[in-house]
Coordinates of C-alpha atoms and ligand atoms in Angstrom, one line a residue:
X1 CA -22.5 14.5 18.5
X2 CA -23.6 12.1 21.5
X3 CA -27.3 12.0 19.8
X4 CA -25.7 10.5 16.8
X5 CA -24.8 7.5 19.0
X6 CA -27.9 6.7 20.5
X7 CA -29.9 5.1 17.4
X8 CA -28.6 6.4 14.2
X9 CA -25.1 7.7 12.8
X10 CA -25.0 10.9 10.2
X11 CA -23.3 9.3 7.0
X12 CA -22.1 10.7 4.0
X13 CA -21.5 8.0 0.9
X14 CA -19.7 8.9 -2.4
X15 CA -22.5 7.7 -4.7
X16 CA -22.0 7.4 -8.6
X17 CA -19.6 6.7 -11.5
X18 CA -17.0 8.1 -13.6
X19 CA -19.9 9.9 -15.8
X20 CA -21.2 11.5 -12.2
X21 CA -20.3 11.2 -9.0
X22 CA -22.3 13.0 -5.6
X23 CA -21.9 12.4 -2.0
X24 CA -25.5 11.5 -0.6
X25 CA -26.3 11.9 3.3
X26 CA -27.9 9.1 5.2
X27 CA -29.1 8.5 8.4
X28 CA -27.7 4.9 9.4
X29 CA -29.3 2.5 12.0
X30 CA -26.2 2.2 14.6
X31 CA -25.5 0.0 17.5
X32 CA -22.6 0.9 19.9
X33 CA -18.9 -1.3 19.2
X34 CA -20.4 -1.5 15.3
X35 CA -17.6 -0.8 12.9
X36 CA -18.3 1.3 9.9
X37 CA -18.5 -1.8 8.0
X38 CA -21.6 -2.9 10.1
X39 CA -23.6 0.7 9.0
X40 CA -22.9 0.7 5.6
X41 CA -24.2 -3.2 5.1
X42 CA -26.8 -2.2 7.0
X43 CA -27.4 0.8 5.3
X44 CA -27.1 -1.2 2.1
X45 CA -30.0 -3.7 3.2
X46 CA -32.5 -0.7 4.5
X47 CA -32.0 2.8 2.1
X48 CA -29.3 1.9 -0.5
X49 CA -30.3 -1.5 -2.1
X50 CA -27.9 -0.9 -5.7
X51 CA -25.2 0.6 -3.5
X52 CA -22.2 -0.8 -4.6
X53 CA -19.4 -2.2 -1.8
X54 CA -16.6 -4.6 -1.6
X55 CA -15.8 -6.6 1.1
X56 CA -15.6 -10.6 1.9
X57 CA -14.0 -11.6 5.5
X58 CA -15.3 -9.1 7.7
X59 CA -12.3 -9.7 9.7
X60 CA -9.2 -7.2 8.6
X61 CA -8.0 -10.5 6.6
X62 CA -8.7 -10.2 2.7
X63 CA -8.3 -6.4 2.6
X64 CA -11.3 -6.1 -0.1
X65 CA -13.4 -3.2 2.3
X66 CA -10.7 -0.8 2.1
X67 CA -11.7 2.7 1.8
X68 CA -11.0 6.5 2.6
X69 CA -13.1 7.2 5.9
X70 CA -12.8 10.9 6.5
X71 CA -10.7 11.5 4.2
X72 CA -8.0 8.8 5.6
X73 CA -8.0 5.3 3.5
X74 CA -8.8 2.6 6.2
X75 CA -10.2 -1.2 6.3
X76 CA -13.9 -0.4 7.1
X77 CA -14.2 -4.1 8.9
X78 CA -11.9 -2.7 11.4
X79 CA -12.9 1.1 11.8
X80 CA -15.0 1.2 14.9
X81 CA -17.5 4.3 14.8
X82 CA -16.8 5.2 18.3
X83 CA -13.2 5.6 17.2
X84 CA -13.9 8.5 14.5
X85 CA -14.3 12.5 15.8
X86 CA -15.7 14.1 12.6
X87 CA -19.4 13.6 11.5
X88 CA -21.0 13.2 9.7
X89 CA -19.0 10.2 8.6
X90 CA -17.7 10.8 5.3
X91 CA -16.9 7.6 3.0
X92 CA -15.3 7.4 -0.3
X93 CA -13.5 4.7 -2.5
X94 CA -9.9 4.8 -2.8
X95 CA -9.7 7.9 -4.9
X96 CA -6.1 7.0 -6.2
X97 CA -7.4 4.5 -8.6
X98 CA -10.1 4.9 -11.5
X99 CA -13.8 4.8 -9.8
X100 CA -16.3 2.0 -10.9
X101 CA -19.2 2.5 -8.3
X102 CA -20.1 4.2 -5.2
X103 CA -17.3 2.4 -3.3
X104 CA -15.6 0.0 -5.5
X105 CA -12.5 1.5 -7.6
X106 CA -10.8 -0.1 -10.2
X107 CA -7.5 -1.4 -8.5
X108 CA -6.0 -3.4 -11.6
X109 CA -3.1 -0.8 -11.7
X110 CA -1.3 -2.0 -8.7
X111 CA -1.6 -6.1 -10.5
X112 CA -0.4 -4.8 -13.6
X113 CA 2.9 -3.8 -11.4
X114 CA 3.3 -6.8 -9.2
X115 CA 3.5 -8.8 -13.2
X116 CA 6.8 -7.3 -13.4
X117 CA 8.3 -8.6 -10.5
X118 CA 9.8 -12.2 -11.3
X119 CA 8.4 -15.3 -8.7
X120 CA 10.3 -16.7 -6.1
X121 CA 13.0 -18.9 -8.0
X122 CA 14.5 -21.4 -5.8
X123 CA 18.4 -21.8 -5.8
X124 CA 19.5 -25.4 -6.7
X125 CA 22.5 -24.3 -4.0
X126 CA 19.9 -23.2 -1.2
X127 CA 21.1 -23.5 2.1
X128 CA 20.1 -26.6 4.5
X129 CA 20.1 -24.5 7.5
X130 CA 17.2 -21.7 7.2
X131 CA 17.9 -19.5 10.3
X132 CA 14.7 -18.5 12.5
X133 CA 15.7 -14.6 11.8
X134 CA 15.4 -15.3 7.8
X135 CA 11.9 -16.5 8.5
X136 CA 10.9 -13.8 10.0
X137 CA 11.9 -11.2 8.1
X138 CA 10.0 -12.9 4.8
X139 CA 6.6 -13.3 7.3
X140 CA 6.7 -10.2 7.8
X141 CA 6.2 -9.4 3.7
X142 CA 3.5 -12.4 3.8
X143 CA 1.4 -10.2 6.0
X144 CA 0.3 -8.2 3.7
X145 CA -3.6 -8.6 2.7
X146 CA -3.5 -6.6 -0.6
X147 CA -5.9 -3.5 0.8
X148 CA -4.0 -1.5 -1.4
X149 CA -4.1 1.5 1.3
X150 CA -0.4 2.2 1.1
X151 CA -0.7 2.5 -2.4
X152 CA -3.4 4.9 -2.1
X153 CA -1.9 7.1 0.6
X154 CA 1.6 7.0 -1.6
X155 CA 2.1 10.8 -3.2
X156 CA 4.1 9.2 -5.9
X157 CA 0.7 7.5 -7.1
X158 CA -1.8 10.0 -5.8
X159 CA -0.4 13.4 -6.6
X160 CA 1.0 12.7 -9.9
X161 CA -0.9 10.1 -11.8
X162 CA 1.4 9.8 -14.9
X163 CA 3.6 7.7 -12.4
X164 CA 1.4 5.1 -12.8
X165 CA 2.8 3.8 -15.7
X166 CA 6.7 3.2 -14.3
X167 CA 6.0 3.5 -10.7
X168 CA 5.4 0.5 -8.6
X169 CA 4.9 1.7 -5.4
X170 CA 5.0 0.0 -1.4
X171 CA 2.7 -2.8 -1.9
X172 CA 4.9 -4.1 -4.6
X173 CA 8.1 -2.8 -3.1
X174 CA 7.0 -5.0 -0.6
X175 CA 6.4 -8.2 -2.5
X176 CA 9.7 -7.6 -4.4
X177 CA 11.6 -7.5 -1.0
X178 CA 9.7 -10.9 0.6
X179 CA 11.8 -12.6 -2.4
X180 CA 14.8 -10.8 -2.4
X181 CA 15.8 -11.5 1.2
X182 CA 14.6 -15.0 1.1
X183 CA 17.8 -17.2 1.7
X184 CA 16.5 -19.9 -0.7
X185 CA 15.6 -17.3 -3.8
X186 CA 18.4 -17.0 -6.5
X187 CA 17.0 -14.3 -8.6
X188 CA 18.0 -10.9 -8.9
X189 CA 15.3 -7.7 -9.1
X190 CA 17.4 -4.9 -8.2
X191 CA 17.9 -3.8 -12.0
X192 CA 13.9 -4.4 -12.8
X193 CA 13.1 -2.5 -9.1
X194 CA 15.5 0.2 -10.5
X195 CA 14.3 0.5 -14.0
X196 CA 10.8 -0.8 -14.5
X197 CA 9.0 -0.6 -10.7
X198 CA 11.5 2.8 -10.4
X199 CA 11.6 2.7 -6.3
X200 CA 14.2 5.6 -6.8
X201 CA 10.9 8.0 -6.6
X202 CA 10.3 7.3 -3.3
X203 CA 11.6 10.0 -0.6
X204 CA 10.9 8.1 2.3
X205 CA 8.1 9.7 3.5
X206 CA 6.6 6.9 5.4
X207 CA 3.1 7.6 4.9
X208 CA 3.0 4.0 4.3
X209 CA 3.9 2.6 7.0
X210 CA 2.0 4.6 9.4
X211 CA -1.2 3.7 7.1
X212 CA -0.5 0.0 6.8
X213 CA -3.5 -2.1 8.8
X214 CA -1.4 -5.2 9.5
X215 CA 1.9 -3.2 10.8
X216 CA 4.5 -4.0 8.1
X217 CA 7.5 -1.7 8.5
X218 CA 7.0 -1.0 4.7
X219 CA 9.7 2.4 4.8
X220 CA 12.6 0.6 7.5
X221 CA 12.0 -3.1 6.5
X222 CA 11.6 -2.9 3.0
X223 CA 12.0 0.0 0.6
X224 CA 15.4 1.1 2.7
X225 CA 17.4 -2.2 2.3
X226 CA 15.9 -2.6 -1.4
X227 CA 17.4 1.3 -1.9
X228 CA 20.4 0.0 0.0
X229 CA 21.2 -3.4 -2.2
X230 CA 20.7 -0.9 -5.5
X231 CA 23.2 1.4 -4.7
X232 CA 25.5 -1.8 -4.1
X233 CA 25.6 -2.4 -7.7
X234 CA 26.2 1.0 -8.7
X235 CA 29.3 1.5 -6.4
X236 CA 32.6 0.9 -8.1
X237 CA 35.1 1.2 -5.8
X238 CA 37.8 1.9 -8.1
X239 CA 36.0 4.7 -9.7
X240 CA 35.7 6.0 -6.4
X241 CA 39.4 6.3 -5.6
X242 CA 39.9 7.4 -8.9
X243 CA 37.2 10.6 -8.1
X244 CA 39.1 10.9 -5.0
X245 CA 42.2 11.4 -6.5
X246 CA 41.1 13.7 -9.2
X247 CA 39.7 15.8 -6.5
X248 CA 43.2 16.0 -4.9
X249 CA 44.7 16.8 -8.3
X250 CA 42.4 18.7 -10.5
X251 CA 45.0 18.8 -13.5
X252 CA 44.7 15.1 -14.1
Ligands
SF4_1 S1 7.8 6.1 1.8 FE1 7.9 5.9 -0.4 S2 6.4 4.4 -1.0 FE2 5.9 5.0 1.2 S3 4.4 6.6 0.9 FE3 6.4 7.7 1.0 S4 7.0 7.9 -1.1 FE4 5.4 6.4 -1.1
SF4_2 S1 1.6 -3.4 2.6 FE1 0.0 -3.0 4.2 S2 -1.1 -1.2 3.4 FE2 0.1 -2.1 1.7 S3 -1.3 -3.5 0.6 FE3 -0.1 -4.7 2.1 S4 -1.4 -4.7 4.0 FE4 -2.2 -3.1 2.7
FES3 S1 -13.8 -7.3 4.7 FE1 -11.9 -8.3 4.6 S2 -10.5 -6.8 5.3 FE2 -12.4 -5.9 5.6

């Protein structure tokens, strides 16, 4: 495909809406170190005026251009062509979510989720002494630029779309966990990430991690300790021994 880097890229663009949706071919203008970003603004300006795309910082920072870039969901601000083996170049919205145009889906599901999870409530008892390794693990959380890609990559969401209705998935797994490991937060989501958000659906997969664009351990630094601080409230110890020693003595 070296021809395809000389002056032009092949591109292939979901165009349409709900009512009918077709992927169109193009042959974009491309200059080498452009990211696919770059072609399809510029593709935009020259053969696809009403073509319909998000975006804003240009910059991997607002998270707005995400989209599925042969057949993986991606930012498209930091996707360099160079760095992609399969053309043409295939480009579709996030196909987890209702489509609206082109490239824009509808991602109001995943807000809609994040309204269940209470706000950071501040503990009149907070500690005066905020240790450097509490900071750290909240900025980590407060990375997150809302690209909605692990959401989109999730199976829980994508393969089974009735889900969305009680399933909150990593982005909000993740927000939920920046407040419940804050030292100075009082509040307590483990019932409501248990019963409304229901994180018990997720296996562990780590799809979402490996997708994430700014590197948060979603999976290891998130979803397990939430899973973890659950089951804390379910253990009774005594009901334990007393299981044990039923065990031992089936006639009791
Ligand atoms: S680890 Fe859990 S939240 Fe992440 S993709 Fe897998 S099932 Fe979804
Ligand atoms: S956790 Fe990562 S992949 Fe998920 S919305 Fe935030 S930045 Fe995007
Ligand atoms: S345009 Fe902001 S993340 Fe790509």
């Amino acid at each position: 495909m070296a021809s395809d880097f000389d002056h032009f890229v092949s591109i292939r663009l979901l165009r349409g809406d709900q009512e009918k949706e077709e992927f169109v071919e193009y042959q974009a203008p491309y200059h080498p170190g452009q990211v696919v970003l770059d072609v399809v603004l510029e593709l935009q300006a020259s053969q696809a005026n009403d073509l319909a795309v998000r975006w804003n910082c240009k910059a991997g920072k607002c998270g707005s251009c995400a989209a599925e870039i042969n057949g993986l969901p991606k930012l498209m601000c930091m996707t360099k062509v160079s760095s992609l083996k399969n053309f043409p170049i295939t480009i579709e919205p996030l196909r987890s979510f209702p489509l609206i145009k082109d490239l824009v889906s509808d991602v109001s599901f995943n807000y809609q989720m994040a309204s269940k999870i209470a706000p950071f409530t501040p503990s009149e008892n907070a500690p005066f002494v905020l240790y450097q390794k509490d900071v750290e693990r909240s900025q980590e959380f407060r990375k997150c630029i809302e690209c909605f890609i692990c959401q989109d990559i999730c199976h829980v969401i994508r393969d089974h779309p009735e889900n969305k209705t009680r399933y909150g998935g990593p982005r909000n797994f993740v927000r939920a966990a920046e407040m419940e490991m804050h030292p100075l937060d009082k509040k307590d989501r483990r019932i409501m990430l248990k019963q409304e958000l229901s994180i018990g659906l997720c296996n562990i997969t780590k799809c979402c991690t490996e997708s994430c664009p700014v590197g948060i351990r979603i999976t290891d630094n998130a979803i397990i300790p939430l899973k973890e601080r659950i089951a804390d409230i379910n253990y009774d110890p005594l009901m334990w021994l007393w299981n044990r020693i039923k065990k031992k003595n089936p006639n009791r």
